[in-house]
Coordinates of C-alpha atoms and ligand atoms in Angstrom, one line a residue:
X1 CA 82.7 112.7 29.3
X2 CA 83.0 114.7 32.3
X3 CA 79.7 113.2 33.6
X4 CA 81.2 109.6 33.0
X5 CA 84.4 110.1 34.4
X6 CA 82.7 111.6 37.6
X7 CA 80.3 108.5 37.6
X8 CA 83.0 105.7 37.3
X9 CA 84.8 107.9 40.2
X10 CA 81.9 107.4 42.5
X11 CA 81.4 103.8 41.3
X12 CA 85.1 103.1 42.1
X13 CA 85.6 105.3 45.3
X14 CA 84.6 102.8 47.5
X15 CA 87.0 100.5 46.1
X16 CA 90.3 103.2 45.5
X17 CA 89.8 104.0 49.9
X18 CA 89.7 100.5 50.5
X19 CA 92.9 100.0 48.2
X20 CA 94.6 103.1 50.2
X21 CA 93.8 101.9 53.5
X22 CA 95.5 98.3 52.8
X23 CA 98.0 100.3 51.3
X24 CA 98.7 101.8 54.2
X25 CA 98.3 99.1 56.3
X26 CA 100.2 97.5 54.5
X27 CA 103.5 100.1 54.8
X28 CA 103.0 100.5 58.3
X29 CA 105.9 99.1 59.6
X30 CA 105.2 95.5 60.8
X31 CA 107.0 96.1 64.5
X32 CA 104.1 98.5 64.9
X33 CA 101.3 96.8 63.9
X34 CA 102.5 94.1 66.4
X35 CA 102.8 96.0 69.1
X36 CA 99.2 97.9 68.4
X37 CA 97.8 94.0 68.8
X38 CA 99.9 93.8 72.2
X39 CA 98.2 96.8 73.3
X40 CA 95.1 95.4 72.2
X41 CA 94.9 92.2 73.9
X42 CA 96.7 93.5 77.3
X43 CA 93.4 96.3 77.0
X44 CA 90.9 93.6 76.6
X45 CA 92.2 90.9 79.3
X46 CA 92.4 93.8 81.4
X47 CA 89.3 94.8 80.8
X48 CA 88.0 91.2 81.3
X49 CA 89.7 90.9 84.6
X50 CA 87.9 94.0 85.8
X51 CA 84.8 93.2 84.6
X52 CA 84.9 89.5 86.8
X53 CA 83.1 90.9 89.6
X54 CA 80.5 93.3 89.5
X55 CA 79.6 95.8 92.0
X56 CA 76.2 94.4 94.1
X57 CA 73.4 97.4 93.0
X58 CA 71.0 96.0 95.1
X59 CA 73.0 97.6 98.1
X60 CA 75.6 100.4 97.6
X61 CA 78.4 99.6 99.9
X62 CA 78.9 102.3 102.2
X63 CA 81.6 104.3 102.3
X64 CA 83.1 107.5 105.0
X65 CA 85.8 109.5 103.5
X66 CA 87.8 112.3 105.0
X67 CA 89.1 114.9 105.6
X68 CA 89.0 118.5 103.7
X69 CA 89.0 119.2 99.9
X70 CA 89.4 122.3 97.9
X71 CA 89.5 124.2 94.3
X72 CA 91.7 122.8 92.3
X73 CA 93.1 125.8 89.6
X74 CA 95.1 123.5 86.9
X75 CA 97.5 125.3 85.0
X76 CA 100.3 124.6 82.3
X77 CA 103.0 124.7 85.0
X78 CA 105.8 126.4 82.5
X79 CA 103.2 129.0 81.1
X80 CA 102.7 130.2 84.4
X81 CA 106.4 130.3 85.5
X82 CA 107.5 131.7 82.8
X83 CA 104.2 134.3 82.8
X84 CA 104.9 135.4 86.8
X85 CA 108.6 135.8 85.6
X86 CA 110.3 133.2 88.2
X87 CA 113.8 133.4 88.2
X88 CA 115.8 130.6 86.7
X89 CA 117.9 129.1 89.1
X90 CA 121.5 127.2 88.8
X91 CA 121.2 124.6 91.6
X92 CA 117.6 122.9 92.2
X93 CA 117.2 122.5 95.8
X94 CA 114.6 120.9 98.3
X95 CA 112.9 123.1 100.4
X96 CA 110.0 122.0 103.0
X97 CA 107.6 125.0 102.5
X98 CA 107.8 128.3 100.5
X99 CA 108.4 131.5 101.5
X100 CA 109.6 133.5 98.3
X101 CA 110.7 133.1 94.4
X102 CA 113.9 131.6 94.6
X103 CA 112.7 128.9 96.6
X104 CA 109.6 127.8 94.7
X105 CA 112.4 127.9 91.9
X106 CA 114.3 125.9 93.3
X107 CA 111.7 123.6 94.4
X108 CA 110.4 123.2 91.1
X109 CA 113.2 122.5 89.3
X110 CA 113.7 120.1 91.6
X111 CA 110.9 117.5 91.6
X112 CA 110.3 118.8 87.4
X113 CA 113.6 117.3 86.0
X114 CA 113.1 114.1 87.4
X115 CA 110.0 114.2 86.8
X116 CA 108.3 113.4 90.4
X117 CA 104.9 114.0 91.8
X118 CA 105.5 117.1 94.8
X119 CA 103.2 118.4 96.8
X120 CA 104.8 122.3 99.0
X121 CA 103.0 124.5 101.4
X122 CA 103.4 128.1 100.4
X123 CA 104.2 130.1 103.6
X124 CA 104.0 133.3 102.0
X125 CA 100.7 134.1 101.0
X126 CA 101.4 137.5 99.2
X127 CA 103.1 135.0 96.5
X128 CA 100.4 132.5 96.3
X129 CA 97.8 135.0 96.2
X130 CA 100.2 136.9 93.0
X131 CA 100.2 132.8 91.5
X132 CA 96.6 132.6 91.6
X133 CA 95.7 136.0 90.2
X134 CA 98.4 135.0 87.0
X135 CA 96.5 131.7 86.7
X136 CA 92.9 133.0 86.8
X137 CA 93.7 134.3 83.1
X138 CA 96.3 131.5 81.7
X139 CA 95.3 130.3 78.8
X140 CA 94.2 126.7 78.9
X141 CA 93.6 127.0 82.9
X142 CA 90.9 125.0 84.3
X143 CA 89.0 124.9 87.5
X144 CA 87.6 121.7 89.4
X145 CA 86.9 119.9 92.4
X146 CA 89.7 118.5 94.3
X147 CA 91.1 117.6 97.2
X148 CA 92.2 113.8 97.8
X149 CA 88.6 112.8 99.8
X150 CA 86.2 114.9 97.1
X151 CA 88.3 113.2 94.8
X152 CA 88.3 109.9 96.2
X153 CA 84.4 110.3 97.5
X154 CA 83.6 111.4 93.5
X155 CA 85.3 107.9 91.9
X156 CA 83.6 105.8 95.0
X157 CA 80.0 107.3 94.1
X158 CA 80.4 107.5 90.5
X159 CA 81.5 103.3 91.3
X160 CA 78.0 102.5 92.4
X161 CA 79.0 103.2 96.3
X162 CA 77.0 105.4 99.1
X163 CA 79.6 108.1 100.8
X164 CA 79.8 110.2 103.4
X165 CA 82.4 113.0 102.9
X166 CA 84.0 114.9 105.9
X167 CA 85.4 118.4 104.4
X168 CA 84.0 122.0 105.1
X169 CA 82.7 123.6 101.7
X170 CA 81.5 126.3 100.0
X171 CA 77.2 125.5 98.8
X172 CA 78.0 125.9 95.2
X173 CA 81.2 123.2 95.7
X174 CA 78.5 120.7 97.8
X175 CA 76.3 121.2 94.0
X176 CA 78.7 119.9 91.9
X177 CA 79.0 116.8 94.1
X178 CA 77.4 113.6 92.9
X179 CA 73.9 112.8 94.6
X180 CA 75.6 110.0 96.1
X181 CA 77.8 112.4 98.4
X182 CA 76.4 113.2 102.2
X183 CA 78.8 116.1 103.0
X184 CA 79.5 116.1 106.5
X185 CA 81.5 119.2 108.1
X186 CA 80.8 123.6 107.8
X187 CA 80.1 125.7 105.3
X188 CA 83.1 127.8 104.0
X189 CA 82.2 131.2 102.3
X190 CA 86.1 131.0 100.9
X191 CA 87.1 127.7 99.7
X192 CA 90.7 127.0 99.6
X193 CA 92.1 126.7 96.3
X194 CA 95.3 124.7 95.0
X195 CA 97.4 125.8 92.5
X196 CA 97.8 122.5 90.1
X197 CA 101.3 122.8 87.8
X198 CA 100.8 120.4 85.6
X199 CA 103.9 119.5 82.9
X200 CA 103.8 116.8 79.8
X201 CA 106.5 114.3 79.4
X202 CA 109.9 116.7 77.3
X203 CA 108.8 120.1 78.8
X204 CA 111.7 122.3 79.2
X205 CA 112.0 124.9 82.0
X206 CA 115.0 127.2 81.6
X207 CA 117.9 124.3 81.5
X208 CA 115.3 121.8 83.0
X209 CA 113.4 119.0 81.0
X210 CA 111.1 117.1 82.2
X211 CA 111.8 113.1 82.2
X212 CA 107.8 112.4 82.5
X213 CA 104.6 113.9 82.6
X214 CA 103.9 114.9 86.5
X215 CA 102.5 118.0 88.6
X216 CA 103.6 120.1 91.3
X217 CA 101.1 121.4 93.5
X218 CA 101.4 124.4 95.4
X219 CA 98.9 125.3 98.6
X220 CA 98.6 127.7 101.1
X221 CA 95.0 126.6 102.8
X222 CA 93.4 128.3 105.6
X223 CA 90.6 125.3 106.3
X224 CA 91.9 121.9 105.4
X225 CA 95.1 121.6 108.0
X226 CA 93.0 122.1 110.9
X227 CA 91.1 118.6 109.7
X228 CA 87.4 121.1 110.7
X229 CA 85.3 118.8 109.5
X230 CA 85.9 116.2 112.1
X231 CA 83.4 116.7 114.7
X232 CA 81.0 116.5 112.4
X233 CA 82.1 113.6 110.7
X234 CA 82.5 111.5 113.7
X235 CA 79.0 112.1 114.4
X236 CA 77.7 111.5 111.2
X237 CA 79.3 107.9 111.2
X238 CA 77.6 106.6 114.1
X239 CA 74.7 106.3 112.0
X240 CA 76.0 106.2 108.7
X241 CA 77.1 102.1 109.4
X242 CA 79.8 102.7 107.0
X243 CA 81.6 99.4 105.5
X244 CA 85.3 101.4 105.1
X245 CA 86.5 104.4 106.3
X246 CA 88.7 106.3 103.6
X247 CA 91.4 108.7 105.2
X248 CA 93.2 111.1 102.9
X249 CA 94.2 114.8 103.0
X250 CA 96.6 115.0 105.7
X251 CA 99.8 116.3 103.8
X252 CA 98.3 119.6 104.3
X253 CA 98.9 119.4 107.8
X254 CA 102.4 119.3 107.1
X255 CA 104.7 122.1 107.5
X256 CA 101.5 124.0 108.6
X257 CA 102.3 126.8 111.2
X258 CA 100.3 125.1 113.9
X259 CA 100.4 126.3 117.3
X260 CA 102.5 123.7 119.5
X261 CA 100.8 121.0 120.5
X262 CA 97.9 121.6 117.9
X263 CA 98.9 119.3 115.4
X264 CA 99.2 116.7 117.8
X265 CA 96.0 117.0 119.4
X266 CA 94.4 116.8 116.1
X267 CA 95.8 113.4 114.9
X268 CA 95.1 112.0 118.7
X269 CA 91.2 113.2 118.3
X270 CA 91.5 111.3 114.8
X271 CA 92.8 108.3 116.0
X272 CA 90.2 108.8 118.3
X273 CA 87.5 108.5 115.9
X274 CA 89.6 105.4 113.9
X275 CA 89.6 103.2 116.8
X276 CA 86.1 103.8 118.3
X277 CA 83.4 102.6 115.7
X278 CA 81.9 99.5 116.9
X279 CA 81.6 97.2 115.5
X280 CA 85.1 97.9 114.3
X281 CA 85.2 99.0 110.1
X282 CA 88.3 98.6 107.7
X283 CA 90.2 101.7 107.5
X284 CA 92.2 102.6 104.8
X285 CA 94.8 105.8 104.7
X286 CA 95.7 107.7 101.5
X287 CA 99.2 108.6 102.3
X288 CA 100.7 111.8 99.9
X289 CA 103.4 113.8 100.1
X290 CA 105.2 114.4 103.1
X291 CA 108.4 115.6 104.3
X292 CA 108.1 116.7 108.1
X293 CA 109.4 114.5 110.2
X294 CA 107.6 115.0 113.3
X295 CA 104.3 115.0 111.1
X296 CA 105.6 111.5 109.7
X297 CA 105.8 110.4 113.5
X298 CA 102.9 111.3 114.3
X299 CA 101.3 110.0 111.3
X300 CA 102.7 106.6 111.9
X301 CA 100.9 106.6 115.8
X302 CA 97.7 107.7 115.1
X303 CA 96.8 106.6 111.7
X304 CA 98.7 104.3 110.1
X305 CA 99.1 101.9 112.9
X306 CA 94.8 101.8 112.9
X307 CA 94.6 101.6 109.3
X308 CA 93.9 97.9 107.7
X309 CA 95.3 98.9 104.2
X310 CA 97.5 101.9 102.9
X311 CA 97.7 103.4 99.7
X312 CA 100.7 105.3 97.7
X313 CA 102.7 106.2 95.2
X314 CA 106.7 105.1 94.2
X315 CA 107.6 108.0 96.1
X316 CA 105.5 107.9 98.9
X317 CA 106.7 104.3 99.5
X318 CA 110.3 104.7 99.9
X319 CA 109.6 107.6 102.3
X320 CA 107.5 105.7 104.5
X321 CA 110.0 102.7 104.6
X322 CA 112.5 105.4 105.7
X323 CA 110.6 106.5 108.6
X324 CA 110.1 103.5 109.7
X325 CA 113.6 102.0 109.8
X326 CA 114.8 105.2 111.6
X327 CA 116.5 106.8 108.3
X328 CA 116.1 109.8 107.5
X329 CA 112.7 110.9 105.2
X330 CA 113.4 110.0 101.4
X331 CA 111.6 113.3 100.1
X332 CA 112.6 112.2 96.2
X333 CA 112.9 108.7 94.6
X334 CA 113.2 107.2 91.6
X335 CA 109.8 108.4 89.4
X336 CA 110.1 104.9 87.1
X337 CA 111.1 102.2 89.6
X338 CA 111.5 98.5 88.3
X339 CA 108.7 96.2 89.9
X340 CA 111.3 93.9 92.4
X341 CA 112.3 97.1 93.5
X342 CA 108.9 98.0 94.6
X343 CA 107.6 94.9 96.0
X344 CA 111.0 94.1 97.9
X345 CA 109.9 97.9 99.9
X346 CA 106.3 96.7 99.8
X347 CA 107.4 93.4 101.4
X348 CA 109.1 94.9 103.9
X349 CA 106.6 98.0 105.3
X350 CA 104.3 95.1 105.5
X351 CA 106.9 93.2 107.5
X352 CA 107.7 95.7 109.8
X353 CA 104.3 97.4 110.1
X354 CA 102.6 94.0 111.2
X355 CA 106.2 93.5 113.5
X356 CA 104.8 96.5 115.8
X357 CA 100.9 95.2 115.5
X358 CA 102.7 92.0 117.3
X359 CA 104.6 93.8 119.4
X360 CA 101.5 96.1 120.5
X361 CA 99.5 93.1 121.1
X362 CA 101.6 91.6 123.0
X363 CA 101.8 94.6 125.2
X364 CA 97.7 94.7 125.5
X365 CA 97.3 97.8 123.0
X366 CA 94.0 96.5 121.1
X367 CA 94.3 99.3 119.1
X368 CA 96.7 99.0 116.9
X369 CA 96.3 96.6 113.7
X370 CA 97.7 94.3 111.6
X371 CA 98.0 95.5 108.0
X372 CA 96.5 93.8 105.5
X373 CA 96.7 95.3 102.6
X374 CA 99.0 97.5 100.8
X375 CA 98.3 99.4 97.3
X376 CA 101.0 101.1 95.4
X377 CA 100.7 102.5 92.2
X378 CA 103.3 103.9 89.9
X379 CA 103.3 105.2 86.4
X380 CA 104.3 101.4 84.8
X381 CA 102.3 99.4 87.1
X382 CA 99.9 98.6 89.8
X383 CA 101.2 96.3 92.8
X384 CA 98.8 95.1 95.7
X385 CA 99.6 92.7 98.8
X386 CA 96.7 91.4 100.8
X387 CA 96.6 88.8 103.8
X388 CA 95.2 86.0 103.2
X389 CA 91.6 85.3 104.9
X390 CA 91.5 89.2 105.4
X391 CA 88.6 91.2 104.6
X392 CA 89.6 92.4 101.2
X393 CA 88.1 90.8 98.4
X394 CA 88.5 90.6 94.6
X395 CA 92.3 91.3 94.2
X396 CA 93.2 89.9 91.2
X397 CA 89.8 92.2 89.5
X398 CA 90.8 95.3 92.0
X399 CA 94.5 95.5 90.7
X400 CA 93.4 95.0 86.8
X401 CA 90.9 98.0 87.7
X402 CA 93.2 100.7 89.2
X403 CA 95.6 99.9 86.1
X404 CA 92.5 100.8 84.4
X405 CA 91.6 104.0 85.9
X406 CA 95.3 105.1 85.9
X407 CA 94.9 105.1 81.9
X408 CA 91.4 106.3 82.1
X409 CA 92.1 109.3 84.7
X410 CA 95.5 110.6 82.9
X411 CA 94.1 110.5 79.3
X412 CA 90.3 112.1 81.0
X413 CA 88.4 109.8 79.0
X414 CA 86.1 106.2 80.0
X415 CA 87.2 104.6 76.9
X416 CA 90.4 103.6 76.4
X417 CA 92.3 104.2 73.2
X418 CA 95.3 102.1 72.6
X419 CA 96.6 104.3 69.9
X420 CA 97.3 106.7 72.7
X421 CA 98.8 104.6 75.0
X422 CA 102.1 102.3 75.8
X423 CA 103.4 100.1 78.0
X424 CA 106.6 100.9 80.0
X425 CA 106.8 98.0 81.8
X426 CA 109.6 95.5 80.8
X427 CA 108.5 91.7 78.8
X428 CA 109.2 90.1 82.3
X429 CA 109.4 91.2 85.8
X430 CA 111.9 89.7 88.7
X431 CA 110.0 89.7 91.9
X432 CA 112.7 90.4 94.4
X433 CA 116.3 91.9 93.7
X434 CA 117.5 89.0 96.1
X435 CA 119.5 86.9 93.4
X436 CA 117.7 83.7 92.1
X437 CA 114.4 85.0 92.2
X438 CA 111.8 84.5 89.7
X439 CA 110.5 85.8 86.4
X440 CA 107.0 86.4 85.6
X441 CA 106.8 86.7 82.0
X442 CA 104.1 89.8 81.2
X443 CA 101.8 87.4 79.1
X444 CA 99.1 89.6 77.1
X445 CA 96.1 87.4 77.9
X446 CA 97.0 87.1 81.5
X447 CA 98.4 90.7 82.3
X448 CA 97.9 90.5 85.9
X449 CA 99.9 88.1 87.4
X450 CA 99.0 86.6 90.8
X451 CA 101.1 84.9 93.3
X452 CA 101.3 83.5 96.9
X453 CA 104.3 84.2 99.2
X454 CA 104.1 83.5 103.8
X455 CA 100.2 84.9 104.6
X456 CA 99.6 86.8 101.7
X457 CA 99.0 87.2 97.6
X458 CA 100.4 90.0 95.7
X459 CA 99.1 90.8 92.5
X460 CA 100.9 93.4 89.7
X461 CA 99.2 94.7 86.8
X462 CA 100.9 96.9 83.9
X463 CA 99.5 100.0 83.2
X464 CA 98.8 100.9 79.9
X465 CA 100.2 104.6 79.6
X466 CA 98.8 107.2 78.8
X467 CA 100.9 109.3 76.4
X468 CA 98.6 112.4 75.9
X469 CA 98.5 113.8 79.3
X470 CA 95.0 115.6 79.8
X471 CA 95.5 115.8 83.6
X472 CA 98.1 113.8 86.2
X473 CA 96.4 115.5 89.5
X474 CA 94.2 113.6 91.3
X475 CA 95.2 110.1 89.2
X476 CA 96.5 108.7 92.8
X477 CA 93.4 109.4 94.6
X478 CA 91.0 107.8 91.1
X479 CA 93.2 105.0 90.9
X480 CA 93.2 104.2 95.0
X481 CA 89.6 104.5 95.0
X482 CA 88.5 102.3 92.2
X483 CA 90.9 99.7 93.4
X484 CA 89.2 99.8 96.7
X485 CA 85.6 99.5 95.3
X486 CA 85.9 96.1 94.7
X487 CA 87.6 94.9 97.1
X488 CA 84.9 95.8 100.2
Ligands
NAG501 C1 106.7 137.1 99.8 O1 106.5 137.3 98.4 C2 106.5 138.6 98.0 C3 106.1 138.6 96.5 O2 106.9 137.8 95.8 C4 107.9 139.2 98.2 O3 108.0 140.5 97.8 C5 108.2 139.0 99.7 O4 109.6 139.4 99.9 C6 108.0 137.6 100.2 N1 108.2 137.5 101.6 C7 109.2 136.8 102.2 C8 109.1 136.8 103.7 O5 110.0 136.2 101.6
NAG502 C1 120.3 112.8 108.2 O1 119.9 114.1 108.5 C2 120.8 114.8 109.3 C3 120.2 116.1 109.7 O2 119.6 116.8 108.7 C4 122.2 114.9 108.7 O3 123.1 115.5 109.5 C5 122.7 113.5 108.3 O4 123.9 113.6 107.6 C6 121.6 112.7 107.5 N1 122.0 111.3 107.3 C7 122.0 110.7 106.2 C8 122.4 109.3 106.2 O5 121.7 111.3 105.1
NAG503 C1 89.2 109.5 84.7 C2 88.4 109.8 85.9 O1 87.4 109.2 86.2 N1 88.8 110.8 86.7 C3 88.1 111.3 87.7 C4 88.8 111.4 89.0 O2 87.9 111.8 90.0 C5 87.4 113.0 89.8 C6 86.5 113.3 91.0 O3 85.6 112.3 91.3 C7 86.6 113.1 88.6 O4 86.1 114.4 88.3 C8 87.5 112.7 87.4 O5 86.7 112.6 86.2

């Protein structure tokens, strides 16, 4: 009997799963199971669009990226609050740099409520050094290469491109780097390391929560503000017959105790090297976080105005716009903005930056130039504007591919699971707030939409979310990069 009964159980196993999985299928709720097919078919246009060009492997493009890198220690950012005992504070409250507790509190809660992506120079190195030491045995930590040009160099190589890095490293941080990787600059014996805070979506923090996954990034570098790796670099490129030049890593210039004058000289001697590769190569500048305004000046002098394309994040964007109509520097924006929003500031940094590349001209500077592409990218969506007949290639495949790697980079995994992602961005986008402007409909099969306006075509992708956040570090840099790969 009990023989039997097992038999007809193995005989009819197949059968009773099958039954349970329809079963459940079919109690899913049917809203679900609808929007798991949305998912779906956004994934696979998306994936379609990128896969429309393919990267030429008979010759890897070649590309130059600078400046600096580090050791990224990533930590659960509350764990480690909460471990080192920070105080709790009343009032959040911006600070520029860091000099004790109270204001890293403060700081903190600042940028963690909202939920935005910060970026502060610890002053005080007895306190970093004390943050590091509570980090090195956090449960959960990890340790890994980082740095916006490693980081950017790493997703270019591992894209099928040649680069040349400009940073000064420790040997055993040059061994990790991919084979594809010329590092160009000294050898450190003490790398600098970044302390990486890193907080999911509906963390709380004393009376804080968090309103989205982010990180808050704490330094306190002895190599990287000085930009050391620049003599070398510029020599390196003479023969290196690079196809772009990547810029990234200057935020840790910012609030940097320079001697006077130092800072200055430093961004000069860059634009230096910029402006003086002949025949003349596409340059494109990472921006990041930055809140000094006479580093923002400067910035805006000697590197932005010889850059071809920029790259950023929501609240990078507003804070550029800022500096350049004479406000005062946004230093926090909306985390989630709506898409006219975006492209309305997008439209108009490309307005005024190619304004002052007419102006310049006009004046006989033939240094200065016209920007012709603009990358932003924001937790809900990729946006790109790019001139047309300029250089850049591929933009309809290059935005579907950095909404891509944003899923790819956050989740920390090549293949993208639906079941762990979701879109945030609305069924339809307006693309200006000026009233009587169109709607784009977000159509699954066609997620990227594509449209003309005066000299140029902007394209906006949707991003599928990631809602388990392995790591949000370093996304900015991943998703800039592989957005740029195809476009050379
Ligand atoms: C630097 O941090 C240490 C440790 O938290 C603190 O004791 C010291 O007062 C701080 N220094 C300044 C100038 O705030
Ligand atoms: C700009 O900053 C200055 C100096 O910090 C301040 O006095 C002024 O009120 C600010 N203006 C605006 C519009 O926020
Ligand atoms: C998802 C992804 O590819 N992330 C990468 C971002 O870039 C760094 C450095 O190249 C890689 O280590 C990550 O894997």
């Amino acid at each position: 009997m009990e023989g039997e009964g097992r038999a007809s159980w193995v005989k009819y196993g197949p059968l009773v799963s099958l039954f349970v999985v329809l079963l459940a299928l079919w109690f899913r709720p049917p809203q679900n199971a609808e929007l798991d097919e949305r998912l779906d078919t956004v994934l696979s246009s998306l994936l379609r669009a990128e896969g429309k060009v393919g990267m030429n492997s008979v010759s890897r493009p070649k590309v130059a990226v600078g400046f600096g890198g580090c050791v990224d220690l990533i930590v659960d950012g509350v764990s480690l609050l909460n471990k080192v005992g920070l105080p709790h504070v009343e009032q959040p409250h911006h600070h520029d740099y860091l000099e004790n507790e109270v204001q890293l509190a403060q700081s903190f809660a600042y940028f963690f409520a909202p939920g935005a992506a910060a970026e502060r120079f610890m002053l005080n190195e007895t306190l970093f050094s004390e943050l590091v030491e509570a980090s090195r045995d956090l449960p959960g930590n990890r340790w890994a290469v980082g740095g916006n040009a490693p980081v950017m160099a790493g997703r270019m190589a591992a894209e099928g491109c040649d680069v040349l890095l400009g940073g000064s490293f420790s040997p055993d941080f040059t061994d990790v780097l991919s084979q594809h990787i010329t590092v160009a600059g000294n050898i450190v014996e003490e790398p600098d390391i970044h302390l990486i805070l890193e907080y999911p979506s509906g963390a709380k923090w004393g009376q804080y929560t968090s309103r989205r996954a982010n990180r808050y990034i704490i330094h306190s570098d002895d190599h990287n503000p000085y930009l050391a790796s620049m003599e070398e670099f510029a020599k390196k490129l003479q023969d290196f017959k690079a196809d772009l030049l990547v810029v990234g890593g200057l935020q840790m210039m910012d609030n940097f105790p320079f001697q006077s004058g130092e800072q200055k000289a430093l961004l000069s001697r860059l634009a230096d090297v910029l402006t003086s590769s002949t025949p003349q190569i596409g340059v494109h500048f990472e921006m990041a976080s930055f809140v000094e305004e006479t580093i923002m000046e400067d910035l805006l002098h000697y590197v932005i105005s010889h850059a071809d394309s920029l790259g950023m994040n929501e609240q990078e964007l507003p804070n550029l716009l800022s500096l350049l109509k004479g406000s005062n520097i946004t230093v926090l924006s909306d985390p989630n903005p709506r898409v006219a929003t975006v492209l309305d500031q997008m439209r108009e940094v490309y307005r005024i930056l190619n304004q002052r590349y007419k102006d310049a001209s006009a004046d006989g500077d033939t240094r200065v130039k016209p920007l012709t592409r603009l990358h932003v990218h924001t937790l809900a969506f990729q946006a790109m504007i790019v001139t047309h007949g300029s250089q850049w290639k591929n933009t309809m495949s290059a935005t579907a591919k950095a909404s891509l790697t944003a899923n790819r980079h956050v989740c920390g995994s090549n293949d993208i699971d639906t079941t762990k992602a979701r879109l945030i961005m609305d069924d339809s986008f307006s693309v200006s707030r000026q009233e009587g402007s169109q709607r784009i409909p977000l159509q699954e099969t066609r997620p990227v939409s594509c449209w003309d306006e005066e000299d140029y075509e902007i394209c906006v992708a949707p991003v599928l979310v990631c809602t388990e956040v392995y790591q949000t570090a370093g996304g900015g840099d991943n998703i800039s990069a592989a957005g740029l790969v195809l476009q050379i």
